[in-house]
XYZ file of C-alpha atoms in Angstrom:
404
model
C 114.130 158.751 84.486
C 113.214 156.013 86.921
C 114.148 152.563 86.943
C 111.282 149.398 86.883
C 111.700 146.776 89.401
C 110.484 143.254 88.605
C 110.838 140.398 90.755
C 113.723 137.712 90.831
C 113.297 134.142 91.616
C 115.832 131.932 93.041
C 116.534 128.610 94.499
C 119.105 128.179 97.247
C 120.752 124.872 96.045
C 124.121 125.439 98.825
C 123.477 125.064 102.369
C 124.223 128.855 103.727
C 124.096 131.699 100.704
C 124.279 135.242 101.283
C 122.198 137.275 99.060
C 123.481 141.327 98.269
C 120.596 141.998 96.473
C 119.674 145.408 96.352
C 115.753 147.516 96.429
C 114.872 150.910 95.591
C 112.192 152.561 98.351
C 108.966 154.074 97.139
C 110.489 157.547 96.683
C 113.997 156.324 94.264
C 115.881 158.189 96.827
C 117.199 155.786 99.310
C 119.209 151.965 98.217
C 118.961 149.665 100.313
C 120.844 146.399 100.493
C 120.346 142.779 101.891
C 123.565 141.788 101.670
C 124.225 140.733 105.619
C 120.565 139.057 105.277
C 121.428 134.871 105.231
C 119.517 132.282 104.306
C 119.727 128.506 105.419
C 119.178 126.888 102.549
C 118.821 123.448 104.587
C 115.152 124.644 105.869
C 112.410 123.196 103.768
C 110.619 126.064 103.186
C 113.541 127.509 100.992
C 113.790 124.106 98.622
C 111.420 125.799 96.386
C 111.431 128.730 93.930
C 110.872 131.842 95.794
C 110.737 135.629 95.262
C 113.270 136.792 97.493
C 114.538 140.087 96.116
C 114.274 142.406 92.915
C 115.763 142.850 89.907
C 116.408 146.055 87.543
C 115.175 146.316 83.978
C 114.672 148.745 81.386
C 114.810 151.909 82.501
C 110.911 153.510 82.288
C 109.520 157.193 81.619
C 109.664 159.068 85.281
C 105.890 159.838 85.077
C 105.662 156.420 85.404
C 105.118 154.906 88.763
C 107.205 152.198 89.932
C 106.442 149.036 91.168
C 106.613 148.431 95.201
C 107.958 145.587 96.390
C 105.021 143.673 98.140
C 107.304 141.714 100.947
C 108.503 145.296 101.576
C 105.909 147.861 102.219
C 106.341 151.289 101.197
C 108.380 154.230 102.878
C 107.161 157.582 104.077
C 108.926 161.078 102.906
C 111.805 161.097 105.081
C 112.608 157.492 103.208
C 111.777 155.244 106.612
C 110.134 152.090 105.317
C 106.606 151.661 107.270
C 105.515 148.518 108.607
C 105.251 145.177 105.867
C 102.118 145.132 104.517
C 101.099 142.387 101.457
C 99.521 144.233 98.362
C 97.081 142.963 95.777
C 99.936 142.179 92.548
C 98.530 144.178 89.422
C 100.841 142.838 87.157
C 100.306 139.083 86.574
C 96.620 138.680 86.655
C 93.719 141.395 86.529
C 91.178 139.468 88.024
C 92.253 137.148 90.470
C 88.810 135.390 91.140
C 89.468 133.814 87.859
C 92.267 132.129 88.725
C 91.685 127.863 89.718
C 91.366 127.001 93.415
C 93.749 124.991 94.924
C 92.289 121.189 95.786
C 92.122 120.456 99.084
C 92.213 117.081 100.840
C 88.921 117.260 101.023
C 87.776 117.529 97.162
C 90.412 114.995 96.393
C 88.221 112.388 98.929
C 85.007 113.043 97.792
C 86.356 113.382 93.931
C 87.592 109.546 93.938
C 84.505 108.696 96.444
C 81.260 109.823 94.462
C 82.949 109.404 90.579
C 82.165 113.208 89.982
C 82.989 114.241 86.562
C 84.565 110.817 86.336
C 84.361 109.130 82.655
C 84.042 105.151 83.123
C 84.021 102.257 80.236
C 82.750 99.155 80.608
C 82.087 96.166 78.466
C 78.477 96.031 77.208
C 74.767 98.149 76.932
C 73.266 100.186 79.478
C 72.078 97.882 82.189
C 74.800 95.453 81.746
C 76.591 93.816 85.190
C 79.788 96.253 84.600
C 78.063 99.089 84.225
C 76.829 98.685 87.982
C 79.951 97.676 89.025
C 81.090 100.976 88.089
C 78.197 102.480 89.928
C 79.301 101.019 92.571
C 82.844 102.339 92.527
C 82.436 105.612 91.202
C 78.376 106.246 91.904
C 78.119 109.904 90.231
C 80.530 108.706 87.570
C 79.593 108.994 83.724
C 79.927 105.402 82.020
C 80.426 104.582 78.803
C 79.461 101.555 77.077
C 81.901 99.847 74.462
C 80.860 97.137 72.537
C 84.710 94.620 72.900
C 87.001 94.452 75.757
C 89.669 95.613 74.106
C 87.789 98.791 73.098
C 87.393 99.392 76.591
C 91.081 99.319 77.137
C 91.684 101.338 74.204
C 89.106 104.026 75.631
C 91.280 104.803 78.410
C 94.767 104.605 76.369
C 92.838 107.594 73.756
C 91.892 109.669 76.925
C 88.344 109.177 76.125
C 87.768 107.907 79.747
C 89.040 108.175 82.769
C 89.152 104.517 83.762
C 87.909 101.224 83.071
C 85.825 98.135 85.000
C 86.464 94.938 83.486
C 85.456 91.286 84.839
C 88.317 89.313 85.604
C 86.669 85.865 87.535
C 83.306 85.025 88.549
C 82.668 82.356 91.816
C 80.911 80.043 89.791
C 82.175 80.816 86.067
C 85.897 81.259 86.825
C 88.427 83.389 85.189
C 88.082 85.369 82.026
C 91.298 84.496 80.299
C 90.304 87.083 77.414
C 91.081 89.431 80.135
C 93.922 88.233 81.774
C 95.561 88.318 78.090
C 94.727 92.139 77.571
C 96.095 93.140 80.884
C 99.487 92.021 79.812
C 98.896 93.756 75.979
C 98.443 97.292 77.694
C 99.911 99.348 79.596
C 97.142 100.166 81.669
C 97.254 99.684 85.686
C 95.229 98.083 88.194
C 93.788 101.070 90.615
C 90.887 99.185 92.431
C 88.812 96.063 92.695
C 84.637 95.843 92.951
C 82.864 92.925 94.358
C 79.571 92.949 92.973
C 76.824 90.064 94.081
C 75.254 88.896 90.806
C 71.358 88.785 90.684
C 70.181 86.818 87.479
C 66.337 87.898 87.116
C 64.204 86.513 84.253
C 62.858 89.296 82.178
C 59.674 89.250 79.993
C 57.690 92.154 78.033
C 54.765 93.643 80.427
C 51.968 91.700 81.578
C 53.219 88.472 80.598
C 53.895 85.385 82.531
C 56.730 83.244 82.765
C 55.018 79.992 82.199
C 54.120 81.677 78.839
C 58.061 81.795 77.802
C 59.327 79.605 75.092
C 62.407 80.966 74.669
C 65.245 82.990 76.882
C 68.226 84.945 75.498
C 71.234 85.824 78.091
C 74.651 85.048 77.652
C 76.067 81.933 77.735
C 77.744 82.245 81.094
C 74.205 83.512 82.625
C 72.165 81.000 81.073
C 74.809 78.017 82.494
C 74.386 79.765 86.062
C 70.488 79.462 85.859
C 70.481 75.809 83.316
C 68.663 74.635 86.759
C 65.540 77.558 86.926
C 65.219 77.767 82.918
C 64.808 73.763 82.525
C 61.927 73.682 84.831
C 60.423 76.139 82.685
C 61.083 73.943 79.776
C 62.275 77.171 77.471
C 64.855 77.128 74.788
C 68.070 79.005 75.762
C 68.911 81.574 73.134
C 73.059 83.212 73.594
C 73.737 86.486 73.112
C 76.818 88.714 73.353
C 75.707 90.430 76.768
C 73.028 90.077 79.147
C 71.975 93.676 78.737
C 72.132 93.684 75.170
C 69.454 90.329 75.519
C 66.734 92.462 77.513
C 67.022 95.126 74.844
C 66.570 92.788 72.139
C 63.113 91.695 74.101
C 62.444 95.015 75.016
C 62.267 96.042 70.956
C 60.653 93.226 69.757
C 58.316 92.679 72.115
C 57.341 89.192 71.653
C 55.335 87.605 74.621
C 57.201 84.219 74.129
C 60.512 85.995 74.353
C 62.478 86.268 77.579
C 65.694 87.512 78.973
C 67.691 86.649 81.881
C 69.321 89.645 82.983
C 69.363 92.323 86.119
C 66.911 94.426 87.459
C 68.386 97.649 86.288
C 68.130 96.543 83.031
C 64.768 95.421 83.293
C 64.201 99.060 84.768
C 66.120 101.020 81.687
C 64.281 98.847 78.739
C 61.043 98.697 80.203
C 60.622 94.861 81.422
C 58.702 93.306 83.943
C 61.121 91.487 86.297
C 58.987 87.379 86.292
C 61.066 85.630 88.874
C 64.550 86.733 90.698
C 67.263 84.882 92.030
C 67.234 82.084 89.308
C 70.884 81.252 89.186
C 71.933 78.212 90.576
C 74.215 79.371 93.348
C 72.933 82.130 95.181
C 76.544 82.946 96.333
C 77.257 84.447 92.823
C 79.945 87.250 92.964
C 82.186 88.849 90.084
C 84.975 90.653 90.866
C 85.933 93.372 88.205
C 89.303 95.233 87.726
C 89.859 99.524 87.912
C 91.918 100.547 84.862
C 93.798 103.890 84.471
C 96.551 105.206 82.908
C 98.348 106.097 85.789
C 98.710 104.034 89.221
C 97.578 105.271 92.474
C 100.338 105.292 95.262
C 100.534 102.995 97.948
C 99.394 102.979 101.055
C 99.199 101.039 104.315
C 96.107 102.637 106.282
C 93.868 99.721 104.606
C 94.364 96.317 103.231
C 96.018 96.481 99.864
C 96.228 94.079 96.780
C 98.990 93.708 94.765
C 98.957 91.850 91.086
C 101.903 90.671 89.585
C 102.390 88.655 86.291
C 106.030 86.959 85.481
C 107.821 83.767 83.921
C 110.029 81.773 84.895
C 113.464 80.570 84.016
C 113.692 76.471 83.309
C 114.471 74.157 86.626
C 113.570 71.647 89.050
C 110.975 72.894 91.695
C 111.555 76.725 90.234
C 107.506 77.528 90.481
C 107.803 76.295 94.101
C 110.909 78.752 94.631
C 108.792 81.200 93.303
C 105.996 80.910 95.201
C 108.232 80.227 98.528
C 109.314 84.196 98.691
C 105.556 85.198 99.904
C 105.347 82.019 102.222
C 108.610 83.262 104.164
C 107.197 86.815 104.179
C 103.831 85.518 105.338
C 101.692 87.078 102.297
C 98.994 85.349 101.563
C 98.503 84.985 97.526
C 94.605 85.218 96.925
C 94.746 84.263 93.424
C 97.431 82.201 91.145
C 96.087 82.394 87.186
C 98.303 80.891 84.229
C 98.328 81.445 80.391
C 100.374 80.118 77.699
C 102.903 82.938 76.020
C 101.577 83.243 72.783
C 105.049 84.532 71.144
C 106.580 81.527 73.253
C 104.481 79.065 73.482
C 107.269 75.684 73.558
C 109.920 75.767 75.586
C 112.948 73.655 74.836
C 114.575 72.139 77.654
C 116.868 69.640 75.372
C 118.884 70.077 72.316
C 120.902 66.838 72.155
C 120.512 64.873 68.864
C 118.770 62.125 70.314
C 115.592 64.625 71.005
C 114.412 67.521 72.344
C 112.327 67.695 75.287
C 109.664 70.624 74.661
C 107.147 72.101 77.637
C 104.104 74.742 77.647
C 105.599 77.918 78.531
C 103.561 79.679 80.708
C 102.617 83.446 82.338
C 101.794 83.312 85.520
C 99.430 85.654 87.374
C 99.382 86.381 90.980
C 97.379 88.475 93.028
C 99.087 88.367 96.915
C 97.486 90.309 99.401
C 100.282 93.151 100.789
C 100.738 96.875 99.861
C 104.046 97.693 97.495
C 104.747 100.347 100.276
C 105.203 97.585 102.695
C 109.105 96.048 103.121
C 107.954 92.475 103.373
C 106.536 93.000 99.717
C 109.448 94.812 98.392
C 111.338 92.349 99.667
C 109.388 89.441 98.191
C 109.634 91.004 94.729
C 113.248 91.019 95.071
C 113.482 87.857 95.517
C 111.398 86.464 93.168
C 113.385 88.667 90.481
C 116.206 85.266 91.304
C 113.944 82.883 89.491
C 111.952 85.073 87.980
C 112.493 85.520 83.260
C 109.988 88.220 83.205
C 108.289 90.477 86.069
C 105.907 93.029 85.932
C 103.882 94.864 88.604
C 100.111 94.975 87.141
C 99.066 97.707 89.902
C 98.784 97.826 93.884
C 95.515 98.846 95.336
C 92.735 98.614 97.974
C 90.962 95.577 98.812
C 87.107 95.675 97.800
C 85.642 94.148 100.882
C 82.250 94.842 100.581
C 79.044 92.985 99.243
């Protein structure tokens, strides 16, 4: 009867053990022992698991062929071990081309470069402003329309998606408070920013002109940024929910007298013939949109980093200018200050004598400051503001978009 020898696994959690564990050669004649073999348990390369000896098990049938150690080589008749040779394992995996590849650096860059196999939501149809801002994030990425902001949040909390790109603030149209108030609602985190120039085009069915218009659908927001182009034209402005989902109601209906104001991609997916581009007021027209996942990325400091922050305040003279002093001393420049009413607080009470109560707006305030959470001065900052500070919570920390 032989004896079957499986491996052992150990971790070294003292700083100098001594192991006495013992082998048996390829031949069961000859035990050898390790037990004046040390091991500095300080080195790095021993803070992990690792197969450092063999065990005994049940005892196996001697026709049966033991297993060899593979850190050990084999030993020749006379019992001398030859020289350490590493074996293909038989006993964990028959076919080892199956197994997954290790990522490299190099997948991981081009992975979160390109969007490959990447699952994107967005806010609106095919064609619609978000949708090419997460082309332009992610540009081999899959997106998904959804037809409400919050079902786009909701997307990535039900590991549907992948991420998110929502408008938060336009140049021209401001914020989009809807947004602002989901942010704080989920859990989600803030993993990038796009920058995307907006190009309002007006859209009409093929072969018609745009002095033949009488009416043009678009959003509200898009038909404000061109009021200047479409009241030359003398045309009736028409809202609907999303820009994209206005060229697809032309597209279907195909009335001549029936325009859109929209982009040229979705002029190119319904079928439209782009009449006149560039028809919003401002030609400096940017949105910036918002990455959502479920986890945040880590920090970094080898490019310019955004942080977002929202937090309230405790009651006080001069408190908001406290607040806002802790980046000034650090020398972080805040790019963006937003504030929204609490909804579950909405008054706050400053006096409760009997001759009357003095009651304020209580508000959220949202801060975008431009310093990476791996930097001291921002630590730092935070820690301070925590002093004044009711409420504090770190929306995400991520790259700067700063490209057009």
């Amino acid at each position: 009867m032989a004896l079957k020898a499986n491996p052992i696994w150990v971790c070294c959690n003292h700083s100098n053990s001594q192991l006495g564990i013992p082998y048996f050669s390829q031949n069961n004649k000859k035990i050898q022992s390790f037990s004046s073999y040390r091991v500095n348990c300080s080195s790095s390369r021993f803070k992990k698991w690792e197969c450092l000896g063999l065990k005994l098990a049940h005892p196996v049938e001697d026709d049966e062929k033991p297993l060899t150690p593979p850190d050990l080589g084999s030993s020749d008749a006379d019992g001398n071990i030859e020289e350490t040779r590493i074996t293909e394992s038989k006993g964990f995996h028959k076919d080892l081309n199956s197994l997954p590849k290790p990522l490299s650096a190099t997948d991981l860059v081009s992975s979160s470069n390109d969007g490959s196999k990447v699952r994107v939501a967005y806010q609106g149809l095919p064609g619609a402003y978000s949708e090419s801002a997460a082309l332009k994030a992610y540009p081999k990425c899959e997106t998904v329309p959804c037809d409400q902001f919050e079902s786009v949040f909701k997307a990535v909390e039900l590991w549907l998606v992948d991420k998110a790109v929502l408008p938060i603030e336009n140049s021209v149209g401001g914020s989009i408070h809807r947004n602002y108030d989901l942010l704080l609602r989920h859990r989600l985190h803030i993993v990038g920013e796009v920058q995307l120039v907006v190009n309002h085009c007006l859209l009409g069915v093929p072969g018609v002109r745009k002095e033949e218009l009488k009416r043009v659908l678009s959003h509200p927001q898009a038909l404000d940024q061109c009021e200047i182009a479409l009241n030359k034209l003398g045309v009736v402005k028409v809202s609907a929910e999303d820009t994209a989902l206005a060229a697809q109601i032309v597209a279907s209906e195909g009335v001549r007298e029936t325009g859109a104001v929209a982009s040229s991609r979705a002029a190119e997916i319904y079928g439209l013939d782009i009449l006149a581009q560039k028809i919003q007021n401002d030609l400096d027209n940017v949105t910036r949109f918002l990455i959502l996942a479920r986890e945040p990325i880590i920090p970094g400091t080898d490019k310019p980093h955004k942080t977002s922050i929202v937090f309230t305040l405790e009651e006080g003279p001069g408190v908001l200018f406290k607040a806002l002093a802790v980046f000034a001393l650090r020398e972080i420049n805040l790019s963006k200050i937003e504030s929204r009413p609490q909804r579950k607080r909405p008054l706050k009470i400053v006096d409760d004598s009997n001759k009357g109560s003095a009651k304020y707006f209580d508000y959220l305030f949202y801060i975008d400051f431009e310093a990476s959470m791996a930097e001291p001065r921002a630590q730092y900052a935070l820690g301070h503001l925590q002093e004044f500070a009711r409420f504090l919570r770190v929306l995400g920390c991520y790259p700067m978009d700063t490209t057009l």
